[in-house]
Coordinates of C-alpha atoms and ligand atoms in Angstrom, one line a residue:
M1 CA 116.0 93.2 107.1
P2 CA 114.3 96.6 106.7
V3 CA 116.5 99.5 107.6
K4 CA 115.7 101.0 110.9
F5 CA 114.4 104.5 110.6
P6 CA 115.8 107.1 112.9
I7 CA 113.3 108.2 115.5
P8 CA 113.4 111.7 116.8
P9 CA 113.9 112.0 120.5
L10 CA 110.6 112.4 122.6
S11 CA 111.4 116.1 123.1
V12 CA 111.0 116.5 119.3
V13 CA 107.4 115.3 119.5
P14 CA 105.1 118.2 119.7
P15 CA 103.9 119.2 123.1
R16 CA 100.3 118.3 122.5
L17 CA 101.3 114.8 121.9
S18 CA 103.8 114.3 124.4
Q19 CA 102.4 116.3 127.3
R20 CA 99.6 114.1 128.4
S21 CA 98.3 113.4 131.8
P22 CA 99.6 110.4 133.5
R23 CA 97.4 107.5 134.2
T24 CA 97.1 105.4 137.2
T25 CA 99.6 102.5 137.1
L26 CA 96.7 100.4 138.4
I27 CA 94.8 100.6 135.1
F28 CA 97.9 99.6 133.0
T29 CA 99.3 96.7 135.1
R30 CA 96.1 94.7 135.6
M31 CA 96.3 91.4 133.9
A32 CA 95.1 87.9 134.5
S33 CA 98.1 86.1 136.2
N34 CA 96.9 82.9 134.6
A35 CA 97.4 84.5 131.2
A36 CA 100.9 86.0 131.9
V37 CA 102.0 82.5 133.1
A38 CA 100.6 80.8 130.2
F39 CA 102.5 83.1 127.7
G40 CA 105.7 83.3 129.6
L41 CA 107.1 86.3 127.9
K42 CA 110.1 88.5 128.5
D43 CA 107.8 91.3 129.2
N44 CA 104.5 89.7 130.7
S45 CA 102.9 93.3 130.8
L46 CA 102.2 92.8 127.1
I47 CA 99.5 90.4 128.0
K48 CA 96.2 92.5 128.4
T49 CA 93.0 90.7 129.2
Q50 CA 90.7 93.9 128.9
G51 CA 89.4 95.9 125.9
F52 CA 90.7 99.5 125.6
I53 CA 88.6 102.5 125.3
G54 CA 89.4 106.1 125.6
G55 CA 92.9 105.2 126.8
K56 CA 91.6 102.9 129.6
W57 CA 91.8 99.1 129.9
L58 CA 88.3 98.0 130.6
D59 CA 86.3 94.9 131.4
A60 CA 82.7 94.2 129.9
S61 CA 80.0 96.3 131.8
D62 CA 78.5 93.0 133.0
G63 CA 81.8 91.3 133.7
A64 CA 81.2 88.6 131.1
T65 CA 84.4 87.1 129.8
I66 CA 85.2 85.0 126.7
S67 CA 87.8 82.1 127.0
V68 CA 90.7 81.9 124.7
T69 CA 92.4 78.8 123.9
N70 CA 95.7 77.4 122.4
P71 CA 94.8 75.5 119.3
A72 CA 98.0 73.2 120.0
N73 CA 96.4 71.6 123.0
G74 CA 92.9 73.2 123.6
E75 CA 94.0 74.7 126.9
E76 CA 92.9 78.2 128.1
I77 CA 95.5 80.7 127.9
G78 CA 93.5 83.6 129.3
T79 CA 90.3 85.6 129.0
I80 CA 88.9 88.8 127.5
P81 CA 85.8 90.7 128.0
E82 CA 82.7 89.8 126.2
M83 CA 81.8 93.5 125.2
G84 CA 78.6 94.7 123.6
L85 CA 76.4 97.5 122.2
K86 CA 77.4 99.6 125.2
E87 CA 80.9 99.5 125.0
T88 CA 80.9 99.8 121.2
K89 CA 79.0 102.9 121.3
E90 CA 81.4 104.3 123.9
A91 CA 84.3 103.5 121.9
I92 CA 82.8 105.0 118.9
N93 CA 82.0 108.2 120.9
T94 CA 85.6 108.5 122.3
A95 CA 87.1 107.9 118.9
S96 CA 85.0 110.5 117.5
T97 CA 86.0 113.1 120.0
A98 CA 89.7 112.0 119.6
F99 CA 89.1 112.5 115.7
K100 CA 88.6 116.2 116.4
M101 CA 92.3 116.6 117.7
W102 CA 93.9 113.8 115.7
K103 CA 92.8 115.0 112.2
N104 CA 94.7 118.2 113.0
T105 CA 98.0 116.7 113.8
T106 CA 100.6 117.2 111.1
A107 CA 101.4 114.3 108.8
K108 CA 105.0 114.5 110.4
E109 CA 103.7 114.0 113.8
R110 CA 101.8 110.9 112.7
H111 CA 104.7 109.5 110.9
D112 CA 106.9 109.8 114.0
L113 CA 104.4 108.2 116.4
I114 CA 103.8 105.4 113.9
M115 CA 107.4 104.8 113.4
K116 CA 107.8 104.8 117.3
L117 CA 105.1 102.1 117.3
Y118 CA 107.3 100.3 114.6
T119 CA 110.3 100.5 116.5
L120 CA 108.6 99.0 119.7
M121 CA 107.3 96.1 117.7
K122 CA 110.9 95.5 116.4
E123 CA 112.1 95.6 120.1
N124 CA 109.3 93.3 121.2
T125 CA 109.5 90.8 118.3
E126 CA 110.1 87.5 120.4
D127 CA 107.3 88.3 122.7
L128 CA 104.9 89.3 119.9
A129 CA 105.7 86.1 118.0
K130 CA 105.2 84.0 121.0
I131 CA 101.7 85.5 121.4
I132 CA 100.8 84.8 118.0
T133 CA 102.0 81.1 118.2
L134 CA 100.1 80.6 121.4
E135 CA 96.8 81.9 120.3
N136 CA 96.9 81.0 116.4
G137 CA 99.1 77.9 116.4
K138 CA 101.4 78.8 113.5
T139 CA 105.1 78.0 114.2
L140 CA 107.3 80.4 116.0
T141 CA 109.2 80.9 112.7
E142 CA 106.1 81.8 110.9
A143 CA 105.1 83.8 113.8
T144 CA 108.2 85.8 113.7
G145 CA 107.8 86.2 110.0
E146 CA 104.5 87.7 110.7
V147 CA 105.6 90.3 113.2
V148 CA 108.2 91.3 110.6
Y149 CA 105.3 91.5 107.9
S150 CA 103.1 93.3 110.4
S151 CA 105.7 96.1 111.4
S152 CA 106.5 96.6 107.7
F153 CA 103.0 98.0 107.4
L154 CA 103.6 100.6 109.9
E155 CA 106.9 101.5 108.3
W156 CA 105.1 101.7 105.0
F157 CA 102.2 103.7 106.0
A158 CA 104.4 106.2 108.1
E159 CA 106.1 106.9 105.0
E160 CA 102.8 107.3 103.2
A161 CA 101.4 109.8 105.8
V162 CA 103.8 112.4 104.6
R163 CA 103.1 111.9 100.9
T164 CA 99.2 112.4 100.9
Y165 CA 99.4 115.0 98.2
G166 CA 96.6 116.8 96.5
E167 CA 96.7 118.2 93.1
H168 CA 96.1 121.4 91.0
I169 CA 93.6 120.8 88.1
P170 CA 93.6 123.5 85.3
S171 CA 90.1 125.0 85.2
P172 CA 88.4 125.6 81.7
A173 CA 86.8 128.8 83.2
P174 CA 88.9 131.9 83.4
G175 CA 89.7 133.3 86.7
V176 CA 89.3 129.8 88.5
R177 CA 91.9 127.7 90.1
N178 CA 91.1 124.3 91.3
V179 CA 93.0 122.3 93.9
T180 CA 92.3 119.1 95.7
I181 CA 93.3 118.2 99.3
M182 CA 93.2 114.8 100.8
Q183 CA 91.4 114.6 104.2
P184 CA 90.8 111.8 106.6
V185 CA 87.3 110.1 106.5
G186 CA 86.9 110.0 110.3
V187 CA 86.2 107.3 112.6
C188 CA 87.0 103.9 111.2
A189 CA 85.7 100.4 112.3
I190 CA 88.5 97.8 111.8
L191 CA 87.4 94.1 111.9
T192 CA 90.2 91.6 111.6
P193 CA 90.8 87.9 111.3
W194 CA 92.5 85.2 113.3
N195 CA 94.8 83.8 110.5
F196 CA 97.0 86.9 110.8
P197 CA 96.5 88.2 114.4
S198 CA 99.1 91.0 113.9
A199 CA 99.5 91.9 110.4
M200 CA 95.8 92.3 109.5
I201 CA 95.6 95.0 112.1
T202 CA 98.7 97.1 111.1
R203 CA 97.6 96.8 107.5
K204 CA 94.4 98.6 108.3
L205 CA 95.2 100.6 111.4
G206 CA 98.6 101.8 110.1
A207 CA 96.8 103.1 107.1
A208 CA 93.9 104.7 109.3
L209 CA 96.3 106.4 111.6
A210 CA 98.6 107.6 109.0
A211 CA 95.6 109.3 107.2
G212 CA 94.4 111.1 110.3
C213 CA 91.6 108.8 111.2
T214 CA 90.8 107.2 114.7
A215 CA 89.7 103.6 115.1
V216 CA 87.4 101.0 116.8
V217 CA 89.3 97.7 116.4
K218 CA 87.3 94.5 116.7
P219 CA 89.8 91.6 116.9
P220 CA 88.8 88.1 116.6
P221 CA 87.9 86.2 119.8
E222 CA 90.4 83.4 118.8
T223 CA 93.4 85.7 118.7
P224 CA 92.7 88.8 120.6
F225 CA 96.0 88.9 122.5
S226 CA 98.1 90.0 119.5
A227 CA 95.8 93.1 119.0
L228 CA 95.8 93.9 122.8
A229 CA 99.6 93.7 122.8
L230 CA 99.8 96.0 120.0
T231 CA 97.6 98.4 121.7
E232 CA 99.8 98.5 124.7
L233 CA 102.9 99.1 122.4
A234 CA 100.8 101.9 120.8
R235 CA 99.9 103.2 124.3
R236 CA 103.7 103.2 125.2
A237 CA 104.4 105.0 121.9
G238 CA 102.2 107.9 123.0
F239 CA 99.2 107.7 120.8
P240 CA 96.6 110.0 122.4
D241 CA 93.7 108.5 124.2
G242 CA 90.7 107.7 122.1
V243 CA 92.7 107.5 118.9
I244 CA 92.9 103.7 119.1
N245 CA 90.1 101.7 120.8
V246 CA 89.7 98.0 120.9
V247 CA 86.3 96.4 121.6
T248 CA 86.5 92.4 122.2
T249 CA 83.6 90.3 121.7
F250 CA 82.4 86.8 120.7
K251 CA 78.6 86.1 121.3
N252 CA 77.8 89.6 120.9
V253 CA 79.3 90.1 117.7
G254 CA 76.0 90.4 115.9
E255 CA 75.1 93.7 117.8
V256 CA 78.8 94.9 117.8
G257 CA 79.1 94.6 114.0
K258 CA 75.6 96.1 113.4
E259 CA 76.6 99.3 115.5
L260 CA 79.9 99.7 113.8
C261 CA 78.4 99.5 110.5
E262 CA 75.1 101.4 111.0
N263 CA 76.4 104.0 113.5
G264 CA 76.6 107.3 111.4
V265 CA 79.6 108.6 113.3
V266 CA 81.7 105.7 111.8
R267 CA 82.7 106.8 108.3
K268 CA 84.5 103.6 107.2
V269 CA 84.3 99.9 107.7
T270 CA 87.2 97.6 106.8
F271 CA 87.0 93.8 107.1
T272 CA 89.3 90.7 106.2
G273 CA 87.6 87.6 106.4
S274 CA 84.8 85.5 104.7
T275 CA 82.8 86.8 101.7
T276 CA 79.7 85.8 103.7
V277 CA 80.4 88.2 106.3
A278 CA 81.8 90.9 104.1
K279 CA 78.4 90.8 102.2
L280 CA 76.6 91.2 105.4
L281 CA 78.8 94.3 106.7
Y282 CA 78.5 95.8 103.1
K283 CA 74.5 95.8 103.3
M284 CA 74.5 97.4 106.9
S285 CA 77.1 99.8 105.9
S286 CA 75.1 101.0 103.0
S287 CA 72.5 102.5 105.4
T288 CA 74.9 105.4 106.2
M289 CA 76.7 105.2 102.8
K290 CA 80.3 104.4 104.6
K291 CA 83.5 104.1 102.7
V292 CA 84.3 100.4 102.7
S293 CA 87.1 98.0 102.0
F294 CA 86.9 94.3 102.3
E295 CA 89.6 91.8 101.7
A296 CA 87.2 88.7 101.5
G297 CA 87.6 85.0 100.6
G298 CA 89.8 83.4 97.9
N299 CA 90.2 80.3 96.1
S300 CA 93.4 80.9 94.3
P301 CA 94.3 78.8 91.1
F302 CA 98.0 77.6 90.9
I303 CA 98.9 76.6 87.4
I304 CA 101.9 74.6 86.2
F305 CA 102.6 74.8 82.5
D306 CA 104.4 72.2 80.5
D307 CA 107.4 74.7 80.1
A308 CA 107.7 75.3 83.8
N309 CA 110.7 74.8 86.0
I310 CA 109.5 72.0 88.1
D311 CA 111.7 72.6 90.9
D312 CA 110.7 76.3 91.3
A313 CA 107.1 75.1 91.0
V314 CA 107.2 72.6 93.8
D315 CA 109.0 75.2 96.0
G316 CA 106.4 77.8 95.1
A317 CA 103.5 75.4 95.7
I318 CA 104.8 74.5 99.1
L319 CA 104.9 78.1 100.2
C320 CA 101.9 79.2 98.7
K321 CA 99.6 76.0 99.8
F322 CA 101.2 75.1 103.2
R323 CA 102.2 78.7 104.7
S324 CA 100.2 78.9 108.0
S325 CA 98.9 75.4 107.4
G326 CA 96.9 76.5 104.4
Q327 CA 95.1 79.2 106.3
T328 CA 95.7 82.3 104.3
C329 CA 93.2 84.1 101.9
V330 CA 95.9 84.1 99.2
C331 CA 97.0 80.4 99.3
A332 CA 96.6 78.0 96.5
N333 CA 93.3 76.1 96.7
R334 CA 93.3 74.5 93.2
I335 CA 96.6 73.1 91.7
Y336 CA 96.2 72.8 87.8
V337 CA 99.2 70.7 86.4
H338 CA 99.7 70.2 82.6
S339 CA 99.4 66.4 81.8
S340 CA 103.0 66.2 80.5
V341 CA 104.5 67.2 83.7
Y342 CA 101.9 66.1 86.0
A343 CA 103.3 62.7 87.3
E344 CA 106.8 64.4 88.0
F345 CA 105.3 67.4 89.9
A346 CA 103.0 65.1 91.9
S347 CA 105.7 62.7 93.0
R348 CA 108.1 65.5 93.9
L349 CA 105.5 67.4 95.8
A350 CA 104.2 64.5 97.6
A351 CA 107.8 63.5 98.7
R352 CA 108.5 67.1 100.0
V353 CA 105.1 67.1 102.1
A354 CA 105.6 63.8 103.4
Q355 CA 108.6 65.3 105.4
F356 CA 106.7 67.9 107.0
K357 CA 106.6 67.8 110.9
V358 CA 103.4 68.6 112.4
G359 CA 103.2 69.7 116.0
S360 CA 103.0 72.5 118.5
G361 CA 104.3 75.7 117.2
M362 CA 106.4 76.3 120.0
D363 CA 108.3 73.1 119.3
K364 CA 111.5 73.7 117.2
E365 CA 111.0 70.6 115.3
S366 CA 107.6 71.5 114.0
T367 CA 107.4 72.6 110.5
H368 CA 103.6 73.2 110.8
G369 CA 101.3 73.9 113.4
P370 CA 97.6 73.1 114.1
L371 CA 94.5 74.6 112.5
I372 CA 92.7 77.2 114.4
H373 CA 89.7 74.9 115.9
D374 CA 88.0 71.7 115.3
R375 CA 85.4 73.5 112.9
A376 CA 88.3 74.1 110.5
V377 CA 89.3 70.4 110.7
Q378 CA 85.9 69.5 110.1
K379 CA 85.8 71.5 106.8
V380 CA 89.1 70.2 105.6
E381 CA 87.7 66.5 106.1
G382 CA 84.5 67.5 104.2
H383 CA 86.7 68.7 101.4
I384 CA 88.7 65.6 101.2
T385 CA 85.7 63.5 101.6
D386 CA 84.0 64.9 98.7
A387 CA 87.1 64.7 96.5
L388 CA 87.6 61.2 97.2
S389 CA 83.9 60.3 96.6
K390 CA 84.6 61.9 92.9
G391 CA 87.7 59.9 92.2
A392 CA 90.6 61.7 93.9
Q393 CA 93.2 59.7 95.5
V394 CA 95.5 60.5 98.6
L395 CA 99.0 60.6 97.9
V396 CA 100.2 62.0 101.5
G397 CA 98.2 62.5 104.6
G398 CA 94.4 62.7 104.2
K399 CA 93.3 62.5 108.0
R400 CA 93.0 64.6 111.2
I401 CA 95.5 63.7 113.9
N402 CA 93.8 62.5 117.0
G403 CA 94.7 63.8 120.4
P404 CA 94.5 67.5 121.9
G405 CA 94.8 70.2 119.5
S406 CA 93.2 70.6 116.1
F407 CA 95.9 69.0 114.0
F408 CA 95.6 67.8 110.5
E409 CA 97.9 65.9 108.2
P410 CA 99.5 68.0 105.3
T411 CA 97.7 66.5 102.5
V412 CA 98.3 65.8 98.7
L413 CA 95.4 64.6 96.7
A414 CA 96.0 63.4 93.1
D415 CA 93.7 63.0 90.1
V416 CA 91.2 65.6 91.5
P417 CA 88.2 66.2 89.0
P418 CA 87.5 69.8 88.4
N419 CA 84.0 69.6 89.9
V420 CA 84.8 69.1 93.6
R421 CA 83.8 71.2 96.4
L422 CA 87.2 72.6 97.0
A423 CA 87.3 74.1 93.5
N424 CA 84.4 76.4 94.5
E425 CA 85.0 76.8 98.3
E426 CA 87.9 78.1 100.4
T427 CA 89.3 75.0 102.0
F428 CA 91.6 77.0 104.6
G429 CA 93.5 74.0 105.3
P430 CA 96.8 71.9 104.4
V431 CA 95.3 70.3 101.2
A432 CA 97.0 70.3 97.9
A433 CA 94.6 69.3 95.3
L434 CA 96.2 68.3 91.8
I435 CA 93.9 68.7 88.9
K436 CA 95.2 67.6 85.5
F437 CA 94.9 69.9 82.3
D438 CA 95.9 69.8 78.6
T439 CA 95.7 73.3 77.0
E440 CA 96.1 77.0 78.2
E441 CA 92.4 77.8 77.2
E442 CA 91.0 74.9 79.0
V443 CA 93.0 75.8 82.3
L444 CA 92.0 79.6 82.0
Q445 CA 88.5 78.6 81.8
L446 CA 88.7 76.4 85.0
A447 CA 90.7 78.9 86.8
N448 CA 88.4 81.7 86.2
N449 CA 85.2 79.5 86.8
T450 CA 84.7 80.8 90.2
D451 CA 83.0 83.9 92.1
Y452 CA 86.3 84.4 93.9
G453 CA 89.1 86.5 92.2
L454 CA 91.7 87.3 94.9
A455 CA 95.0 85.9 93.8
G456 CA 96.3 83.4 91.2
Y457 CA 99.7 82.0 90.4
F458 CA 101.3 80.2 87.3
Y459 CA 104.7 78.9 86.5
S460 CA 105.9 79.2 82.8
R461 CA 109.0 80.5 81.1
D462 CA 107.3 81.5 77.9
V463 CA 107.1 85.3 78.0
G464 CA 104.1 85.5 75.6
R465 CA 102.3 83.1 77.7
V466 CA 103.2 84.9 81.0
W467 CA 101.6 88.2 79.7
R468 CA 98.5 86.4 78.2
V469 CA 97.7 84.4 81.2
A470 CA 98.6 87.2 83.8
E471 CA 96.1 89.4 81.8
A472 CA 93.5 86.6 81.6
L473 CA 93.4 85.5 85.1
E474 CA 90.4 87.1 86.7
V475 CA 92.1 88.1 90.0
G476 CA 93.4 91.1 92.0
M477 CA 96.9 89.6 92.3
V478 CA 99.0 87.5 90.1
G479 CA 102.1 85.6 91.0
T480 CA 104.1 84.4 88.1
N481 CA 107.0 82.1 88.9
T482 CA 106.5 82.9 92.5
G483 CA 104.3 81.3 95.0
Y484 CA 104.6 84.2 97.5
I485 CA 103.3 87.7 96.7
S486 CA 102.7 89.3 100.2
Q487 CA 104.6 92.5 100.9
A488 CA 103.4 95.8 102.3
P489 CA 104.0 98.0 99.4
I490 CA 101.7 96.1 96.9
P491 CA 98.1 96.8 96.2
F492 CA 96.8 94.0 98.0
G493 CA 93.0 93.1 97.3
G494 CA 90.7 91.1 94.9
V495 CA 88.1 91.3 92.3
K496 CA 84.6 89.7 91.9
E497 CA 83.4 88.5 95.4
S498 CA 87.0 88.6 96.9
G499 CA 86.5 92.1 97.9
L500 CA 86.6 95.8 97.4
G501 CA 89.5 98.4 97.7
R502 CA 93.2 97.8 98.1
E503 CA 95.5 97.6 101.0
G504 CA 99.2 98.4 101.2
A505 CA 100.0 100.4 98.0
H506 CA 97.3 103.1 97.5
G507 CA 95.7 101.7 100.6
I508 CA 96.0 105.2 102.5
K509 CA 93.5 106.5 100.0
E510 CA 90.9 103.9 101.3
Y511 CA 91.0 106.2 104.6
M512 CA 90.8 109.6 103.1
Q513 CA 88.6 111.5 100.8
T514 CA 89.5 114.1 98.1
K515 CA 88.0 117.5 98.5
L516 CA 87.9 120.1 95.9
I517 CA 88.8 123.6 96.6
A518 CA 88.0 126.1 93.7
F519 CA 89.4 129.5 93.9
G520 CA 88.0 132.6 92.1
L521 CA 90.7 135.0 91.3
Ligands
SIN601 C1 95.2 87.0 104.5 O1 95.1 85.7 104.5 O2 94.0 87.5 104.6 C2 96.3 87.9 104.1 C3 97.5 87.0 103.6 C4 98.7 87.7 103.3 O3 98.6 89.0 103.7 O4 99.5 87.3 102.9

């Protein structure tokens, strides 16, 4: 457990942040009673069903709403506003006004406020986890883990805020002294995915706030309530109006995304999601030469060499492949197993996967929840059908689970040939595809034969091979003898078409620019 950071009493927070005008209670207590009942939290006022602009909870200007459903049963858990261009422009303008004040706060002030939000997240872990489970489907255990992971980004970036050092650069010219300072880029557009409804927000927003930027957040329509609950906690922590704004949208995402990318006031766009969408946002953002960082798709190779510890490799594969039912960008998509250990690895993995219990994430017995929606189930089915048509065999699972909810059987496929769809496309589902190989050279060629380059994993006890393979894999992140790499203080990000920039370690720099000040003596 991370150590709790001592938070100074509110009286220590400088007056300009703590002495803010009280808001009407009406604005902050509005919630759809159906949503509050559906979630059944200890603190139901964490359920917000409106967007948040300039410190106010707001409906869409035309009153349109989006229905949000529980993937475990297809039932509506609440509604959010279908916002559009008008609200997006308003959010950008309010973030721009707030930036004039926020950029002049001290790093220590920002540190203290972010740590306050961190503490509030810790205090509300149970409720925040429940929200994640009900809107995303992952089990309560996984959701609780996500809240811990999510809050760790706040702790990390609070501590980064006070260390955004500049430098002194000796000048070749006499009588000149060069120094650099780090300054916030400005208003940031933050677009986040549904697979980590909480952590992908704090990973970006934590960095932006710590750097001194203000933000317009666009959460996914599938899982908006985690984003809105975090916003409510940020409001309670005392973030000034306009620093954090949230625009919810679904059908209008085209015009909202275009405005966020093309409006010249926005100086940075960050996105986690598919490579296709990242490319579109990149293109649109180029019109105003914005700073960008994208964590796009992945298709991670997971390699088991003949000298691997097979017990460890099975544990690692289960964690890497089946975390969040296979719906993570860094999960193994292609499992390459050396022919001499193939049969042993396949039978041990299949035996473990056969024991999984798929069900509602709220049920304590469930080890794995549903996929996010039926489109996800269809994609998984498509990848399995393709692999079977090319000679693969099902060892476990292989089918959708009928009934309400978008459930799919955890699946292990054997004898998968290298030329299947899932070797080139992100499956985003619970399918472990086992592909046989014979030599290090062959497997490296197969592993790198993709446009993706997010993460790669391998198991080997040969120290020479560990260095060789880690260096040769064309990815941004390598796990060797581990199937789990995700932590706040690592440089998270990919190469090739898996993205640009790094989050976590060095992540704050993505929200800052370096300015030179040359002094003549
Ligand atoms: C992602 O799936 O986009 C993030 C996964 C992680 O942080 O572990």
